PDB file of C-alpha atoms in Angstrom:
ATOM      1  CA  MET B 293      68.154  96.397 135.478  1.00 46.00           C
ATOM      2  CA  THR B 294      66.373  99.294 137.195  1.00 51.00           C
ATOM      3  CA  ASP B 295      68.446  98.838 140.323  1.00 56.00           C
ATOM      4  CA  THR B 296      71.627  98.768 138.246  1.00 67.00           C
ATOM      5  CA  LEU B 297      70.826 102.082 136.570  1.00 63.00           C
ATOM      6  CA  ALA B 298      69.931 103.606 139.898  1.00 67.00           C
ATOM      7  CA  ASP B 299      73.289 102.514 141.260  1.00 69.00           C
ATOM      8  CA  LEU B 300      75.106 104.110 138.297  1.00 68.00           C
ATOM      9  CA  LEU B 301      73.375 107.500 138.526  1.00 70.00           C
ATOM     10  CA  PRO B 302      75.613 108.957 141.317  1.00 75.00           C
ATOM     11  CA  THR B 303      78.725 107.970 139.365  1.00 76.00           C
ATOM     12  CA  LEU B 304      77.364 109.465 136.128  1.00 67.00           C
ATOM     13  CA  ASN B 305      76.483 112.687 137.933  1.00 74.00           C
ATOM     14  CA  ARG B 306      80.015 112.938 139.360  1.00 76.00           C
ATOM     15  CA  ILE B 307      81.468 112.424 135.894  1.00 76.00           C
ATOM     16  CA  ALA B 308      79.175 115.114 134.460  1.00 68.00           C
ATOM     17  CA  ASP B 309      80.178 117.555 137.236  1.00 70.00           C
ATOM     18  CA  ALA B 310      83.857 116.854 136.611  1.00 70.00           C
ATOM     19  CA  LEU B 311      83.440 117.504 132.891  1.00 66.00           C
ATOM     20  CA  ASP B 312      81.677 120.798 133.656  1.00 64.00           C
ATOM     21  CA  ARG B 313      84.609 121.883 135.828  1.00 65.00           C
ATOM     22  CA  MET B 314      87.106 120.948 133.110  1.00 65.00           C
ATOM     23  CA  ALA B 315      85.253 122.826 130.391  1.00 56.00           C
ATOM     24  CA  PRO B 316      86.567 126.345 129.660  1.00 55.00           C
ATOM     25  CA  PRO B 317      84.413 129.173 130.978  1.00 56.00           C
ATOM     26  CA  ALA B 318      82.006 130.739 128.523  1.00 54.00           C
ATOM     27  CA  ARG B 319      83.614 133.664 126.676  1.00 62.00           C
ATOM     28  CA  GLN B 320      82.407 137.019 127.939  1.00 74.00           C
ATOM     29  CA  LYS B 321      80.435 139.021 125.448  1.00 87.00           C
ATOM     30  CA  ASN B 322      81.999 142.285 124.349  1.00 90.00           C
ATOM     31  CA  ASP B 323      79.770 145.305 124.922  1.00 91.00           C
ATOM     32  CA  LEU B 324      81.198 148.513 123.491  1.00 92.00           C
ATOM     33  CA  ALA B 325      78.388 150.476 125.109  1.00 92.00           C
ATOM     34  CA  ALA B 326      79.497 149.441 128.606  1.00 93.00           C
ATOM     35  CA  ALA B 327      82.060 152.242 128.974  1.00 95.00           C
ATOM     36  CA  ASP B 328      83.945 154.920 127.072  1.00 96.00           C
ATOM     37  CA  ALA B 329      87.315 153.153 127.355  1.00 97.00           C
ATOM     38  CA  PHE B 330      88.482 149.535 127.054  1.00 97.00           C
ATOM     39  CA  VAL B 331      91.636 147.414 127.139  1.00 97.00           C
ATOM     40  CA  TRP B 332      91.956 144.548 124.647  1.00 97.00           C
ATOM     41  CA  HIS B 333      92.972 141.176 126.112  1.00 95.00           C
ATOM     42  CA  ALA B 334      94.012 139.058 123.157  1.00 93.00           C
ATOM     43  CA  GLU B 335      94.239 135.769 125.056  1.00 92.00           C
ATOM     44  CA  THR B 336      90.542 135.873 125.964  1.00 92.00           C
ATOM     45  CA  GLY B 337      89.244 137.970 123.065  1.00 93.00           C
ATOM     46  CA  TYR B 338      87.654 140.310 125.592  1.00 95.00           C
ATOM     47  CA  LEU B 339      87.505 144.102 125.819  1.00 96.00           C
ATOM     48  CA  THR B 340      87.688 145.002 129.503  1.00 96.00           C
ATOM     49  CA  PRO B 341      85.655 148.162 130.276  1.00 96.00           C
ATOM     50  CA  ILE B 342      87.620 150.887 132.078  1.00 95.00           C
ATOM     51  CA  LYS B 343      85.360 153.062 134.196  1.00 91.00           C
ATOM     52  CA  GLN B 344      88.027 155.628 135.123  1.00 91.00           C
ATOM     53  CA  VAL B 345      90.830 156.381 132.680  1.00 92.00           C
ATOM     54  CA  ASN B 346      94.211 157.356 134.138  1.00 89.00           C
ATOM     55  CA  ARG B 347      94.618 160.778 132.549  1.00 90.00           C
ATOM     56  CA  VAL B 348      95.254 164.476 133.135  1.00 89.00           C
ATOM     57  CA  ASP B 349      93.105 167.366 131.989  1.00 91.00           C
ATOM     58  CA  ILE B 350      93.964 168.745 128.554  1.00 93.00           C
ATOM     59  CA  GLY B 351      94.506 172.202 130.039  1.00 90.00           C
ATOM     60  CA  LEU B 352      97.359 170.930 132.210  1.00 90.00           C
ATOM     61  CA  LEU B 353      99.392 169.772 129.201  1.00 92.00           C
ATOM     62  CA  GLN B 354     101.737 172.689 128.571  1.00 88.00           C
ATOM     63  CA  GLY B 355     104.258 173.386 125.824  1.00 89.00           C
ATOM     64  CA  ILE B 356     102.450 171.304 123.191  1.00 92.00           C
ATOM     65  CA  ASP B 357      99.762 173.722 122.025  1.00 92.00           C
ATOM     66  CA  GLN B 358     100.352 173.095 118.327  1.00 95.00           C
ATOM     67  CA  GLN B 359     100.142 169.323 118.793  1.00 95.00           C
ATOM     68  CA  LYS B 360      96.930 169.732 120.793  1.00 95.00           C
ATOM     69  CA  THR B 361      95.313 171.854 118.076  1.00 96.00           C
ATOM     70  CA  ILE B 362      96.234 169.482 115.257  1.00 97.00           C
ATOM     71  CA  LEU B 363      95.161 166.361 117.125  1.00 97.00           C
ATOM     72  CA  TYR B 364      91.930 167.983 118.287  1.00 97.00           C
ATOM     73  CA  ASN B 365      90.935 168.947 114.742  1.00 97.00           C
ATOM     74  CA  ASN B 366      91.720 165.468 113.434  1.00 97.00           C
ATOM     75  CA  THR B 367      89.868 163.720 116.261  1.00 97.00           C
ATOM     76  CA  LYS B 368      86.873 166.039 116.051  1.00 97.00           C
ATOM     77  CA  ARG B 369      86.505 165.404 112.329  1.00 97.00           C
ATOM     78  CA  PHE B 370      86.651 161.662 112.922  1.00 96.00           C
ATOM     79  CA  ALA B 371      84.034 161.848 115.707  1.00 96.00           C
ATOM     80  CA  ASN B 372      81.772 163.804 113.335  1.00 95.00           C
ATOM     81  CA  GLY B 373      82.049 161.140 110.633  1.00 93.00           C
ATOM     82  CA  LEU B 374      84.384 163.158 108.396  1.00 94.00           C
ATOM     83  CA  PRO B 375      87.687 161.975 106.862  1.00 93.00           C
ATOM     84  CA  ALA B 376      90.579 161.871 109.336  1.00 94.00           C
ATOM     85  CA  ASN B 377      94.080 160.439 109.506  1.00 93.00           C
ATOM     86  CA  ASN B 378      95.746 157.770 111.588  1.00 93.00           C
ATOM     87  CA  ALA B 379      98.247 159.535 113.856  1.00 95.00           C
ATOM     88  CA  LEU B 380     101.776 158.715 114.986  1.00 94.00           C
ATOM     89  CA  LEU B 381     102.931 160.699 118.010  1.00 95.00           C
ATOM     90  CA  TRP B 382     106.700 160.320 118.277  1.00 92.00           C
ATOM     91  CA  GLY B 383     109.487 161.847 120.306  1.00 90.00           C
ATOM     92  CA  ALA B 384     111.207 162.019 123.662  1.00 85.00           C
ATOM     93  CA  ARG B 385     109.993 160.089 126.675  1.00 87.00           C
ATOM     94  CA  GLY B 386     107.687 161.813 129.133  1.00 86.00           C
ATOM     95  CA  THR B 387     106.699 164.660 126.789  1.00 89.00           C
ATOM     96  CA  GLY B 388     102.944 164.012 126.842  1.00 91.00           C
ATOM     97  CA  LYS B 389     102.387 161.690 123.877  1.00 94.00           C
ATOM     98  CA  SER B 390     100.074 159.208 125.569  1.00 94.00           C
ATOM     99  CA  SER B 391      98.615 161.872 127.872  1.00 94.00           C
ATOM    100  CA  ILE B 392      97.400 163.963 124.953  1.00 96.00           C
ATOM    101  CA  VAL B 393      95.593 160.993 123.366  1.00 97.00           C
ATOM    102  CA  LYS B 394      93.705 160.189 126.577  1.00 97.00           C
ATOM    103  CA  ALA B 395      93.002 163.865 127.278  1.00 96.00           C
ATOM    104  CA  MET B 396      91.729 164.426 123.741  1.00 97.00           C
ATOM    105  CA  HIS B 397      89.381 161.447 124.034  1.00 97.00           C
ATOM    106  CA  ALA B 398      87.981 162.943 127.239  1.00 96.00           C
ATOM    107  CA  LEU B 399      87.616 166.405 125.681  1.00 96.00           C
ATOM    108  CA  ILE B 400      85.648 165.127 122.676  1.00 97.00           C
ATOM    109  CA  ASN B 401      83.335 163.163 124.951  1.00 96.00           C
ATOM    110  CA  GLN B 402      82.910 166.189 127.177  1.00 95.00           C
ATOM    111  CA  GLU B 403      81.659 168.127 124.159  1.00 95.00           C
ATOM    112  CA  ASN B 404      79.510 165.214 122.934  1.00 94.00           C
ATOM    113  CA  PRO B 405      79.039 162.579 125.665  1.00 94.00           C
ATOM    114  CA  SER B 406      79.860 158.966 124.749  1.00 91.00           C
ATOM    115  CA  SER B 407      80.458 159.861 121.103  1.00 93.00           C
ATOM    116  CA  LEU B 408      83.914 158.308 121.096  1.00 96.00           C
ATOM    117  CA  ALA B 409      85.322 155.093 122.569  1.00 97.00           C
ATOM    118  CA  LEU B 410      89.001 154.528 123.357  1.00 97.00           C
ATOM    119  CA  VAL B 411      90.387 150.991 122.959  1.00 97.00           C
ATOM    120  CA  GLU B 412      93.968 150.269 124.020  1.00 97.00           C
ATOM    121  CA  ILE B 413      95.902 147.413 122.439  1.00 96.00           C
ATOM    122  CA  HIS B 414      99.244 146.367 123.877  1.00 94.00           C
ATOM    123  CA  ARG B 415     102.285 146.256 121.636  1.00 90.00           C
ATOM    124  CA  GLU B 416     102.657 142.484 121.941  1.00 90.00           C
ATOM    125  CA  ASP B 417      99.055 141.972 120.794  1.00 92.00           C
ATOM    126  CA  ILE B 418      99.479 143.736 117.430  1.00 90.00           C
ATOM    127  CA  PRO B 419      99.268 140.386 115.545  1.00 89.00           C
ATOM    128  CA  THR B 420      95.671 140.027 116.792  1.00 92.00           C
ATOM    129  CA  LEU B 421      94.573 143.284 115.151  1.00 89.00           C
ATOM    130  CA  PRO B 422      92.428 141.544 112.500  1.00 88.00           C
ATOM    131  CA  VAL B 423      90.467 139.755 115.239  1.00 91.00           C
ATOM    132  CA  LEU B 424      89.988 142.939 117.217  1.00 93.00           C
ATOM    133  CA  LEU B 425      88.875 144.937 114.184  1.00 91.00           C
ATOM    134  CA  LYS B 426      86.163 142.406 113.391  1.00 91.00           C
ATOM    135  CA  ILE B 427      84.763 143.079 116.862  1.00 94.00           C
ATOM    136  CA  LEU B 428      85.093 146.859 116.633  1.00 94.00           C
ATOM    137  CA  GLN B 429      83.497 147.194 113.201  1.00 91.00           C
ATOM    138  CA  GLU B 430      80.279 145.704 114.550  1.00 91.00           C
ATOM    139  CA  SER B 431      79.833 148.701 116.847  1.00 92.00           C
ATOM    140  CA  ALA B 432      77.982 151.846 115.835  1.00 91.00           C
ATOM    141  CA  ARG B 433      80.445 153.927 117.892  1.00 94.00           C
ATOM    142  CA  LYS B 434      83.449 155.817 116.618  1.00 96.00           C
ATOM    143  CA  ILE B 435      86.559 154.250 118.149  1.00 97.00           C
ATOM    144  CA  ILE B 436      90.144 155.388 118.693  1.00 97.00           C
ATOM    145  CA  LEU B 437      92.346 152.297 118.633  1.00 96.00           C
ATOM    146  CA  PHE B 438      95.381 153.259 120.705  1.00 96.00           C
ATOM    147  CA  CYS B 439      98.801 151.601 121.040  1.00 94.00           C
ATOM    148  CA  ASP B 440     101.283 153.154 123.441  1.00 94.00           C
ATOM    149  CA  ASP B 441     105.053 152.836 122.981  1.00 89.00           C
ATOM    150  CA  LEU B 442     104.896 151.124 119.606  1.00 88.00           C
ATOM    151  CA  SER B 443     108.162 149.915 118.042  1.00 80.00           C
ATOM    152  CA  PHE B 444     109.533 146.879 116.234  1.00 77.00           C
ATOM    153  CA  ASP B 445     112.714 144.835 116.542  1.00 72.00           C
ATOM    154  CA  LEU B 446     114.812 143.700 113.605  1.00 62.00           C
ATOM    155  CA  GLN B 447     113.356 140.190 113.359  1.00 66.00           C
ATOM    156  CA  ASP B 448     109.833 141.242 114.336  1.00 67.00           C
ATOM    157  CA  GLU B 449     107.294 140.427 111.630  1.00 69.00           C
ATOM    158  CA  SER B 450     104.205 141.600 113.524  1.00 71.00           C
ATOM    159  CA  TYR B 451     104.469 145.006 111.844  1.00 71.00           C
ATOM    160  CA  LYS B 452     102.870 143.402 108.792  1.00 71.00           C
ATOM    161  CA  SER B 453      99.572 143.078 110.673  1.00 72.00           C
ATOM    162  CA  LEU B 454      99.595 146.801 111.406  1.00 79.00           C
ATOM    163  CA  LYS B 455     100.642 147.700 107.876  1.00 76.00           C
ATOM    164  CA  ALA B 456      97.661 145.840 106.435  1.00 70.00           C
ATOM    165  CA  VAL B 457      95.308 147.593 108.833  1.00 72.00           C
ATOM    166  CA  LEU B 458      96.616 151.078 108.081  1.00 76.00           C
ATOM    167  CA  ASP B 459      96.042 150.915 104.353  1.00 65.00           C
ATOM    168  CA  GLY B 460      97.258 147.771 102.636  1.00 52.00           C
ATOM    169  CA  GLY B 461      94.762 145.009 103.398  1.00 56.00           C
ATOM    170  CA  ILE B 462      91.797 143.858 101.374  1.00 59.00           C
ATOM    171  CA  GLU B 463      89.406 144.852 104.139  1.00 63.00           C
ATOM    172  CA  GLY B 464      91.447 147.794 105.384  1.00 68.00           C
ATOM    173  CA  ARG B 465      90.538 149.848 108.431  1.00 78.00           C
ATOM    174  CA  PRO B 466      86.825 149.972 109.341  1.00 87.00           C
ATOM    175  CA  ASP B 467      85.215 153.379 108.865  1.00 89.00           C
ATOM    176  CA  ASN B 468      84.396 153.617 112.564  1.00 94.00           C
ATOM    177  CA  VAL B 469      88.014 153.060 113.705  1.00 94.00           C
ATOM    178  CA  ILE B 470      91.049 155.346 113.700  1.00 94.00           C
ATOM    179  CA  PHE B 471      94.519 154.280 114.858  1.00 94.00           C
ATOM    180  CA  TYR B 472      96.656 156.441 117.173  1.00 96.00           C
ATOM    181  CA  ALA B 473     100.110 155.249 118.258  1.00 93.00           C
ATOM    182  CA  THR B 474     102.935 156.708 120.323  1.00 94.00           C
ATOM    183  CA  SER B 475     106.591 155.840 119.870  1.00 91.00           C
ATOM    184  CA  ASN B 476     110.031 157.034 120.887  1.00 84.00           C
ATOM    185  CA  ARG B 477     111.152 156.189 117.342  1.00 80.00           C
ATOM    186  CA  ARG B 478     110.132 158.261 114.349  1.00 78.00           C
ATOM    187  CA  HIS B 479     110.298 155.262 112.006  1.00 74.00           C
ATOM    188  CA  LEU B 480     109.139 152.736 114.636  1.00 75.00           C
ATOM    189  CA  MET B 481     112.448 150.862 114.547  1.00 68.00           C
ATOM    190  CA  ALA B 482     115.834 151.724 116.049  1.00 61.00           C
ATOM    191  CA  ARG B 483     118.425 153.490 113.886  1.00 56.00           C
ATOM    192  CA  ASP B 484     121.022 150.742 114.422  1.00 52.00           C
ATOM    193  CA  MET B 485     118.483 148.189 113.171  1.00 51.00           C
ATOM    194  CA  ILE B 486     117.936 150.231 110.009  1.00 51.00           C
ATOM    195  CA  GLU B 487     121.694 150.518 109.457  1.00 53.00           C
ATOM    196  CA  ASN B 488     122.132 146.785 110.033  1.00 53.00           C
ATOM    197  CA  GLU B 489     119.504 146.040 107.385  1.00 49.00           C
ATOM    198  CA  ARG B 490     121.306 148.310 104.909  1.00 50.00           C
ATOM    199  CA  SER B 491     124.751 146.855 105.562  1.00 53.00           C
ATOM    200  CA  THR B 492     123.748 143.202 105.132  1.00 51.00           C
ATOM    201  CA  ALA B 493     121.392 143.498 102.154  1.00 50.00           C
ATOM    202  CA  ILE B 494     122.078 143.004  98.456  1.00 46.00           C
ATOM    203  CA  ASN B 495     119.909 146.028  97.758  1.00 51.00           C
ATOM    204  CA  PRO B 496     120.191 148.216 100.912  1.00 51.00           C
ATOM    205  CA  SER B 497     117.475 150.699  99.959  1.00 53.00           C
ATOM    206  CA  GLU B 498     114.884 147.984  99.316  1.00 54.00           C
ATOM    207  CA  ALA B 499     115.876 146.053 102.447  1.00 49.00           C
ATOM    208  CA  VAL B 500     114.624 148.711 104.835  1.00 55.00           C
ATOM    209  CA  GLU B 501     111.874 150.232 102.721  1.00 60.00           C
ATOM    210  CA  GLU B 502     109.179 147.808 103.860  1.00 57.00           C
ATOM    211  CA  LYS B 503     109.748 148.412 107.568  1.00 58.00           C
ATOM    212  CA  VAL B 504     110.572 152.112 107.462  1.00 61.00           C
ATOM    213  CA  SER B 505     107.597 152.808 105.204  1.00 65.00           C
ATOM    214  CA  LEU B 506     105.284 151.663 107.986  1.00 73.00           C
ATOM    215  CA  SER B 507     105.498 155.108 109.578  1.00 76.00           C
ATOM    216  CA  ASP B 508     104.494 156.612 106.218  1.00 78.00           C
ATOM    217  CA  ARG B 509     101.138 154.864 106.570  1.00 81.00           C
ATOM    218  CA  PHE B 510     100.271 157.343 109.304  1.00 88.00           C
ATOM    219  CA  GLY B 511      98.797 160.407 107.632  1.00 89.00           C
ATOM    220  CA  LEU B 512      99.511 162.543 110.671  1.00 92.00           C
ATOM    221  CA  TRP B 513     102.922 162.818 112.357  1.00 92.00           C
ATOM    222  CA  LEU B 514     103.237 164.817 115.555  1.00 94.00           C
ATOM    223  CA  GLY B 515     106.692 165.369 117.043  1.00 93.00           C
ATOM    224  CA  PHE B 516     107.253 165.818 120.792  1.00 92.00           C
ATOM    225  CA  HIS B 517     110.583 167.201 121.959  1.00 88.00           C
ATOM    226  CA  ASN B 518     112.398 168.009 125.184  1.00 86.00           C
ATOM    227  CA  ILE B 519     110.983 171.066 126.910  1.00 88.00           C
ATOM    228  CA  SER B 520     112.712 174.237 128.056  1.00 90.00           C
ATOM    229  CA  GLN B 521     113.048 175.173 131.712  1.00 93.00           C
ATOM    230  CA  ASP B 522     110.427 177.923 131.305  1.00 93.00           C
ATOM    231  CA  VAL B 523     107.878 175.435 129.951  1.00 92.00           C
ATOM    232  CA  TYR B 524     108.797 173.025 132.733  1.00 93.00           C
ATOM    233  CA  PHE B 525     108.045 175.745 135.298  1.00 94.00           C
ATOM    234  CA  GLU B 526     104.739 176.503 133.537  1.00 93.00           C
ATOM    235  CA  ILE B 527     103.742 172.861 133.910  1.00 93.00           C
ATOM    236  CA  ILE B 528     104.716 172.879 137.592  1.00 94.00           C
ATOM    237  CA  ALA B 529     102.756 176.089 138.227  1.00 94.00           C
ATOM    238  CA  GLY B 530      99.698 174.713 136.445  1.00 92.00           C
ATOM    239  CA  TYR B 531      99.671 171.563 138.541  1.00 93.00           C
ATOM    240  CA  ALA B 532     100.275 173.514 141.753  1.00 94.00           C
ATOM    241  CA  ASP B 533      97.325 175.831 141.069  1.00 93.00           C
ATOM    242  CA  GLU B 534      95.070 172.951 140.015  1.00 91.00           C
ATOM    243  CA  PHE B 535      95.706 170.934 143.173  1.00 92.00           C
ATOM    244  CA  GLY B 536      96.008 173.817 145.618  1.00 92.00           C
ATOM    245  CA  LEU B 537      99.599 173.193 146.672  1.00 92.00           C
ATOM    246  CA  ASP B 538     100.704 175.722 149.288  1.00 90.00           C
ATOM    247  CA  MET B 539     104.246 176.853 148.490  1.00 92.00           C
ATOM    248  CA  PRO B 540     105.678 180.170 147.247  1.00 93.00           C
ATOM    249  CA  LYS B 541     106.453 180.000 143.536  1.00 93.00           C
ATOM    250  CA  GLU B 542     110.148 180.817 144.106  1.00 94.00           C
ATOM    251  CA  ASP B 543     110.542 177.894 146.504  1.00 94.00           C
ATOM    252  CA  LEU B 544     108.449 175.626 144.283  1.00 95.00           C
ATOM    253  CA  PHE B 545     110.556 176.359 141.204  1.00 95.00           C
ATOM    254  CA  ALA B 546     113.812 175.956 143.137  1.00 95.00           C
ATOM    255  CA  ARG B 547     112.671 172.535 144.367  1.00 95.00           C
ATOM    256  CA  ALA B 548     111.466 171.644 140.874  1.00 95.00           C
ATOM    257  CA  LYS B 549     114.831 172.561 139.352  1.00 94.00           C
ATOM    258  CA  GLU B 550     116.669 170.474 141.938  1.00 94.00           C
ATOM    259  CA  TRP B 551     114.315 167.574 141.156  1.00 95.00           C
ATOM    260  CA  THR B 552     115.344 167.614 137.478  1.00 92.00           C
ATOM    261  CA  VAL B 553     119.003 167.387 138.504  1.00 91.00           C
ATOM    262  CA  THR B 554     118.357 164.251 140.554  1.00 88.00           C
ATOM    263  CA  ARG B 555     116.347 162.719 137.701  1.00 85.00           C
ATOM    264  CA  GLY B 556     118.730 163.743 134.929  1.00 83.00           C
ATOM    265  CA  SER B 557     115.901 164.921 132.681  1.00 84.00           C
ATOM    266  CA  ARG B 558     113.211 167.573 132.312  1.00 89.00           C
ATOM    267  CA  SER B 559     109.779 166.610 130.953  1.00 89.00           C
ATOM    268  CA  GLY B 560     106.073 166.640 131.693  1.00 90.00           C
ATOM    269  CA  ARG B 561     106.401 163.230 133.322  1.00 90.00           C
ATOM    270  CA  VAL B 562     109.173 164.450 135.619  1.00 93.00           C
ATOM    271  CA  ALA B 563     107.013 167.461 136.502  1.00 93.00           C
ATOM    272  CA  TRP B 564     104.118 165.185 137.452  1.00 93.00           C
ATOM    273  CA  GLN B 565     106.387 163.038 139.622  1.00 93.00           C
ATOM    274  CA  PHE B 566     107.656 166.163 141.365  1.00 95.00           C
ATOM    275  CA  ILE B 567     104.099 167.360 142.004  1.00 94.00           C
ATOM    276  CA  GLN B 568     103.251 163.999 143.567  1.00 93.00           C
ATOM    277  CA  GLU B 569     106.247 164.438 145.885  1.00 94.00           C
ATOM    278  CA  ILE B 570     105.113 167.902 147.013  1.00 94.00           C
ATOM    279  CA  ALA B 571     101.471 166.843 147.380  1.00 93.00           C
ATOM    280  CA  GLY B 572     102.566 163.902 149.513  1.00 94.00           C
ATOM    281  CA  GLU B 573     104.631 166.189 151.731  1.00 92.00           C
ATOM    282  CA  GLN B 574     101.611 168.461 152.210  1.00 91.00           C
ATOM    283  CA  GLY B 575      99.218 165.573 152.816  1.00 91.00           C
ATOM    284  CA  LYS B 576      97.051 166.419 149.807  1.00 88.00           C
ATOM    285  CA  HIS B 577      95.358 163.927 147.511  1.00 87.00           C
ATOM    286  CA  ILE B 578      95.622 164.458 143.781  1.00 84.00           C
ATOM    287  CA  SER B 579      94.135 162.523 140.877  1.00 68.00           C
TER     288      SER B 579
END
């Protein structure tokens, strides 16, 4: 019998090794003290720490002074443990909506290091909000939960998860979490979708109320609109001074104006793309 067991041991060990390889890896433990910014990965339930956030300095965001002041006051109150509102930043593409959120997070932490964490959730992961909030509420840190380019299609029911978080659920939003979202749509759904709901419903007003009212759950609305040419030039000049680009202002502005013609638009994003073009021509690194 002893010899038989000894003969079986190598086989049993191989089986055990195979089972170990088949077993899913142990779930990584979330540590909200590991960094000041994180990205939520719903499939693994893990918050990936981001050591360097892709952002621009708050001082380089031109033409949105009122929005900066309002968002700063709201964010500062939240960081200090005072009442503050969830914020919806809506408007034209490339006008600084996501940039201002990341810049504001950096500014608050510059004034009070590590006082505020930034957690980004992707639009498609909105249904996992309840899971994420259970993780975030266990932290002692104040957290901005950020969703960029948020919108909903006609048949999309995931908005209900967000609606419950904003103010309608039994648990509601944890005291240490505030929700900031950006969108190109003021009501988070396209106008033709709203009209379609009205035209096919027995009671048109009630048909769209549930979805349209989602934007009303945000206590703070900040609109971002297309910028004038003068503001566009101010943005260009600010970037050029910041990164030491060597070109006379007249030539710089002429090139910048031509760049908007080729792009068919004028915005902070277009200005940044133009600056990257000039910096590349001059062999200068920018970040």
